[in-house]
Amino acid sequence: MNEPLVARHWLTIAAPKAAPAVATTTVLALARIWNANGAEHSVGNAALMTVLAAGAAAGGATLARAGEGVLAAVGYAASGSLALAGVAGYADGLPLPLLLWALATVLAYCFAARHWRQDRRDALDHERHMAERREEYAHVERVETLRATTQVEVARAGAAYAEQLAQALVTRATLPGFDPTALEAAGLPELPAARGER
């Protein structure tokens, strides 16, 4: 019931939020390295990236029709990355690749925000469910504790009553003029001590 509290490092909290920007920046950096190594104005390289981007988009569309939402998103992300890399590798200046990088980063954050909201909703639902279950089990635990305490108190009271009764019988038997036969003649039940004396 008592779950340990784990303090997460700030990097583990920030890393998923930085992932879309890191991914698009990495694609841009690799494309610019590719541009510097001969991809600038290369029609063959641009055609290759176009075919790869179209193939990834077609794969994403096929997976989306099949109901595989996560894999379809991966296919579309790969298509966008390949298109960004193709344009950034082909272009001779930096403004167009930077514009496409900014657009891709914004789109990546828009898609990721939807999943983050869903994850947050799922986490809140799970926390609510666990809080309800904890409250339910705490109620059952309180009822059982009360029942056990009552049973212990009843047992203690019974033991105290038996002890007091035994003490009263012993005290009464030691009183001067106590006659168990007179009690029996009066119609009272015979006492065990009197039965033992006969």
One Martini backbone bead per residue (centre of mass of N, CA, C, O) as a GRO file, in nm:
protein
  198
    1MET     BB    1   0.055   0.063  -0.020
    2ASN     BB    2   0.338   0.180   0.027
    3GLU     BB    3   0.489   0.383  -0.184
    4PRO     BB    4   0.765   0.482  -0.318
    5LEU     BB    5   0.951   0.769  -0.342
    6VAL     BB    6   1.053   0.915  -0.658
    7ALA     BB    7   1.314   1.115  -0.760
    8ARG     BB    8   1.349   1.279  -1.044
    9HIS     BB    9   1.545   1.380  -1.273
   10TRP     BB   10   1.548   1.652  -1.478
   11LEU     BB   11   1.641   1.497  -1.734
   12THR     BB   12   1.409   1.281  -1.739
   13ILE     BB   13   1.192   1.506  -1.786
   14ALA     BB   14   1.326   1.668  -2.041
   15ALA     BB   15   1.392   1.463  -2.268
   16PRO     BB   16   1.111   1.422  -2.410
   17LYS     BB   17   1.082   1.734  -2.477
   18ALA     BB   18   1.358   1.736  -2.663
   19ALA     BB   19   1.338   1.520  -2.890
   20PRO     BB   20   1.226   1.670  -3.143
   21ALA     BB   21   1.460   1.879  -3.163
   22VAL     BB   22   1.691   1.676  -3.179
   23ALA     BB   23   1.598   1.529  -3.434
   24THR     BB   24   1.585   1.772  -3.635
   25THR     BB   25   1.877   1.868  -3.585
   26THR     BB   26   2.018   1.611  -3.678
   27VAL     BB   27   1.911   1.610  -3.966
   28LEU     BB   28   2.025   1.887  -4.044
   29ALA     BB   29   2.323   1.829  -3.988
   30LEU     BB   30   2.353   1.586  -4.182
   31ALA     BB   31   2.260   1.738  -4.438
   32ARG     BB   32   2.489   1.952  -4.432
   33ILE     BB   33   2.716   1.750  -4.455
   34TRP     BB   34   2.617   1.632  -4.721
   35ASN     BB   35   2.631   1.900  -4.876
   36ALA     BB   36   2.947   1.939  -4.835
   37ASN     BB   37   2.985   1.631  -4.985
   38GLY     BB   38   2.791   1.672  -5.277
   39ALA     BB   39   2.460   1.730  -5.264
   40GLU     BB   40   2.468   1.982  -5.406
   41HIS     BB   41   2.272   1.979  -5.681
   42SER     BB   42   2.184   1.670  -5.667
   43VAL     BB   43   1.964   1.483  -5.841
   44GLY     BB   44   2.010   1.195  -5.736
   45ASN     BB   45   1.984   1.256  -5.433
   46ALA     BB   46   1.702   1.385  -5.449
   47ALA     BB   47   1.559   1.137  -5.571
   48LEU     BB   48   1.621   0.943  -5.343
   49MET     BB   49   1.476   1.105  -5.118
   50THR     BB   50   1.199   1.105  -5.254
   51VAL     BB   51   1.154   0.800  -5.262
   52LEU     BB   52   1.190   0.750  -4.958
   53ALA     BB   53   0.965   0.943  -4.862
   54ALA     BB   54   0.733   0.810  -5.022
   55GLY     BB   55   0.766   0.528  -4.897
   56ALA     BB   56   0.716   0.611  -4.604
   57ALA     BB   57   0.434   0.733  -4.652
   58ALA     BB   58   0.304   0.475  -4.765
   59GLY     BB   59   0.357   0.305  -4.514
   60GLY     BB   60   0.195   0.485  -4.321
   61ALA     BB   61  -0.079   0.456  -4.468
   62THR     BB   62  -0.101   0.150  -4.447
   63LEU     BB   63  -0.084   0.139  -4.134
   64ALA     BB   64  -0.333   0.319  -4.083
   65ARG     BB   65  -0.539   0.125  -4.222
   66ALA     BB   66  -0.450  -0.119  -4.018
   67GLY     BB   67  -0.430   0.031  -3.715
   68GLU     BB   68  -0.120   0.140  -3.686
   69GLY     BB   69  -0.045   0.421  -3.528
   70VAL     BB   70   0.255   0.412  -3.444
   71LEU     BB   71   0.378   0.314  -3.714
   72ALA     BB   72   0.261   0.542  -3.884
   73ALA     BB   73   0.412   0.770  -3.737
   74VAL     BB   74   0.692   0.664  -3.810
   75GLY     BB   75   0.657   0.684  -4.117
   76TYR     BB   76   0.600   0.991  -4.127
   77ALA     BB   77   0.860   1.079  -3.985
   78ALA     BB   78   1.051   0.958  -4.194
   79SER     BB   79   0.946   1.120  -4.435
   80GLY     BB   80   1.009   1.402  -4.320
   81SER     BB   81   1.312   1.355  -4.274
   82LEU     BB   82   1.385   1.294  -4.570
   83ALA     BB   83   1.284   1.559  -4.686
   84LEU     BB   84   1.463   1.744  -4.518
   85ALA     BB   85   1.733   1.618  -4.606
   86GLY     BB   86   1.700   1.668  -4.911
   87VAL     BB   87   1.674   1.979  -4.903
   88ALA     BB   88   1.927   2.040  -4.725
   89GLY     BB   89   2.126   1.898  -4.930
   90TYR     BB   90   2.047   2.062  -5.199
   91ALA     BB   91   2.076   2.325  -5.086
   92ASP     BB   92   2.281   2.622  -5.083
   93GLY     BB   93   2.145   2.741  -4.845
   94LEU     BB   94   2.017   2.809  -4.509
   95PRO     BB   95   1.721   2.919  -4.493
   96LEU     BB   96   1.551   2.677  -4.594
   97PRO     BB   97   1.644   2.462  -4.388
   98LEU     BB   98   1.557   2.632  -4.138
   99LEU     BB   99   1.260   2.650  -4.208
  100LEU     BB  100   1.211   2.343  -4.215
  101TRP     BB  101   1.307   2.288  -3.929
  102ALA     BB  102   1.095   2.461  -3.784
  103LEU     BB  103   0.849   2.317  -3.900
  104ALA     BB  104   0.923   2.030  -3.802
  105THR     BB  105   0.935   2.100  -3.501
  106VAL     BB  106   0.646   2.195  -3.467
  107LEU     BB  107   0.510   1.935  -3.567
  108ALA     BB  108   0.639   1.746  -3.361
  109TYR     BB  109   0.511   1.891  -3.114
  110CYS     BB  110   0.217   1.853  -3.194
  111PHE     BB  111   0.220   1.541  -3.192
  112ALA     BB  112   0.345   1.500  -2.906
  113ALA     BB  113   0.131   1.650  -2.735
  114ARG     BB  114  -0.092   1.444  -2.770
  115HIS     BB  115   0.057   1.211  -2.626
  116TRP     BB  116   0.111   1.358  -2.359
  117ARG     BB  117  -0.183   1.399  -2.284
  118GLN     BB  118  -0.259   1.100  -2.279
  119ASP     BB  119  -0.054   1.017  -2.065
  120ARG     BB  120  -0.162   1.206  -1.846
  121ARG     BB  121  -0.445   1.087  -1.835
  122ASP     BB  122  -0.359   0.799  -1.765
  123ALA     BB  123  -0.212   0.874  -1.502
  124LEU     BB  124  -0.458   1.002  -1.360
  125ASP     BB  125  -0.640   0.755  -1.373
  126HIS     BB  126  -0.453   0.572  -1.213
  127GLU     BB  127  -0.443   0.744  -0.956
  128ARG     BB  128  -0.745   0.739  -0.898
  129HIS     BB  129  -0.776   0.434  -0.882
  130MET     BB  130  -0.568   0.392  -0.654
  131ALA     BB  131  -0.709   0.576  -0.447
  132GLU     BB  132  -0.972   0.415  -0.433
  133ARG     BB  133  -0.844   0.148  -0.344
  134ARG     BB  134  -0.710   0.254  -0.089
  135GLU     BB  135  -0.973   0.347   0.044
  136GLU     BB  136  -1.113   0.076   0.046
  137TYR     BB  137  -0.892  -0.078   0.207
  138ALA     BB  138  -0.893   0.113   0.449
  139HIS     BB  139  -1.181   0.053   0.533
  140VAL     BB  140  -1.148  -0.249   0.576
  141GLU     BB  141  -0.922  -0.219   0.784
  142ARG     BB  142  -1.085  -0.058   0.993
  143VAL     BB  143  -1.307  -0.267   1.039
  144GLU     BB  144  -1.117  -0.500   1.129
  145THR     BB  145  -0.994  -0.348   1.366
  146LEU     BB  146  -1.257  -0.308   1.522
  147ARG     BB  147  -1.331  -0.606   1.546
  148ALA     BB  148  -1.074  -0.700   1.693
  149THR     BB  149  -1.097  -0.504   1.932
  150THR     BB  150  -1.370  -0.606   2.031
  151GLN     BB  151  -1.283  -0.899   2.086
  152VAL     BB  152  -1.069  -0.828   2.293
  153GLU     BB  153  -1.255  -0.676   2.491
  154VAL     BB  154  -1.446  -0.913   2.544
  155ALA     BB  155  -1.232  -1.105   2.651
  156ARG     BB  156  -1.143  -0.925   2.884
  157ALA     BB  157  -1.419  -0.901   3.022
  158GLY     BB  158  -1.457  -1.206   3.069
  159ALA     BB  159  -1.203  -1.244   3.240
  160ALA     BB  160  -1.276  -1.036   3.457
  161TYR     BB  161  -1.541  -1.168   3.542
  162ALA     BB  162  -1.424  -1.444   3.626
  163GLU     BB  163  -1.232  -1.329   3.836
  164GLN     BB  164  -1.446  -1.189   4.013
  165LEU     BB  165  -1.617  -1.440   4.072
  166ALA     BB  166  -1.397  -1.605   4.211
  167GLN     BB  167  -1.339  -1.395   4.428
  168ALA     BB  168  -1.628  -1.395   4.550
  169LEU     BB  169  -1.636  -1.694   4.629
  170VAL     BB  170  -1.394  -1.690   4.815
  171THR     BB  171  -1.493  -1.465   5.002
  172ARG     BB  172  -1.762  -1.598   5.087
  173ALA     BB  173  -1.631  -1.861   5.210
  174THR     BB  174  -1.472  -1.678   5.442
  175LEU     BB  175  -1.712  -1.610   5.583
  176PRO     BB  176  -1.882  -1.586   5.860
  177GLY     BB  177  -2.153  -1.814   5.848
  178PHE     BB  178  -2.111  -1.989   5.603
  179ASP     BB  179  -2.377  -2.188   5.440
  180PRO     BB  180  -2.435  -2.404   5.181
  181THR     BB  181  -2.693  -2.557   5.285
  182ALA     BB  182  -2.876  -2.308   5.319
  183LEU     BB  183  -2.878  -2.237   5.018
  184GLU     BB  184  -2.995  -2.506   4.920
  185ALA     BB  185  -3.261  -2.491   5.093
  186ALA     BB  186  -3.349  -2.213   4.947
  187GLY     BB  187  -3.298  -2.301   4.621
  188LEU     BB  188  -3.015  -2.294   4.552
  189PRO     BB  189  -2.754  -2.372   4.401
  190GLU     BB  190  -2.497  -2.571   4.404
  191LEU     BB  191  -2.181  -2.555   4.498
  192PRO     BB  192  -1.881  -2.677   4.415
  193ALA     BB  193  -1.753  -2.669   4.699
  194ALA     BB  194  -1.983  -2.825   4.843
  195ARG     BB  195  -1.962  -3.081   4.668
  196GLY     BB  196  -1.660  -3.141   4.753
  197GLU     BB  197  -1.711  -3.178   5.072
  198ARG     BB  198  -1.901  -3.447   5.048
   0.00000   0.00000   0.00000
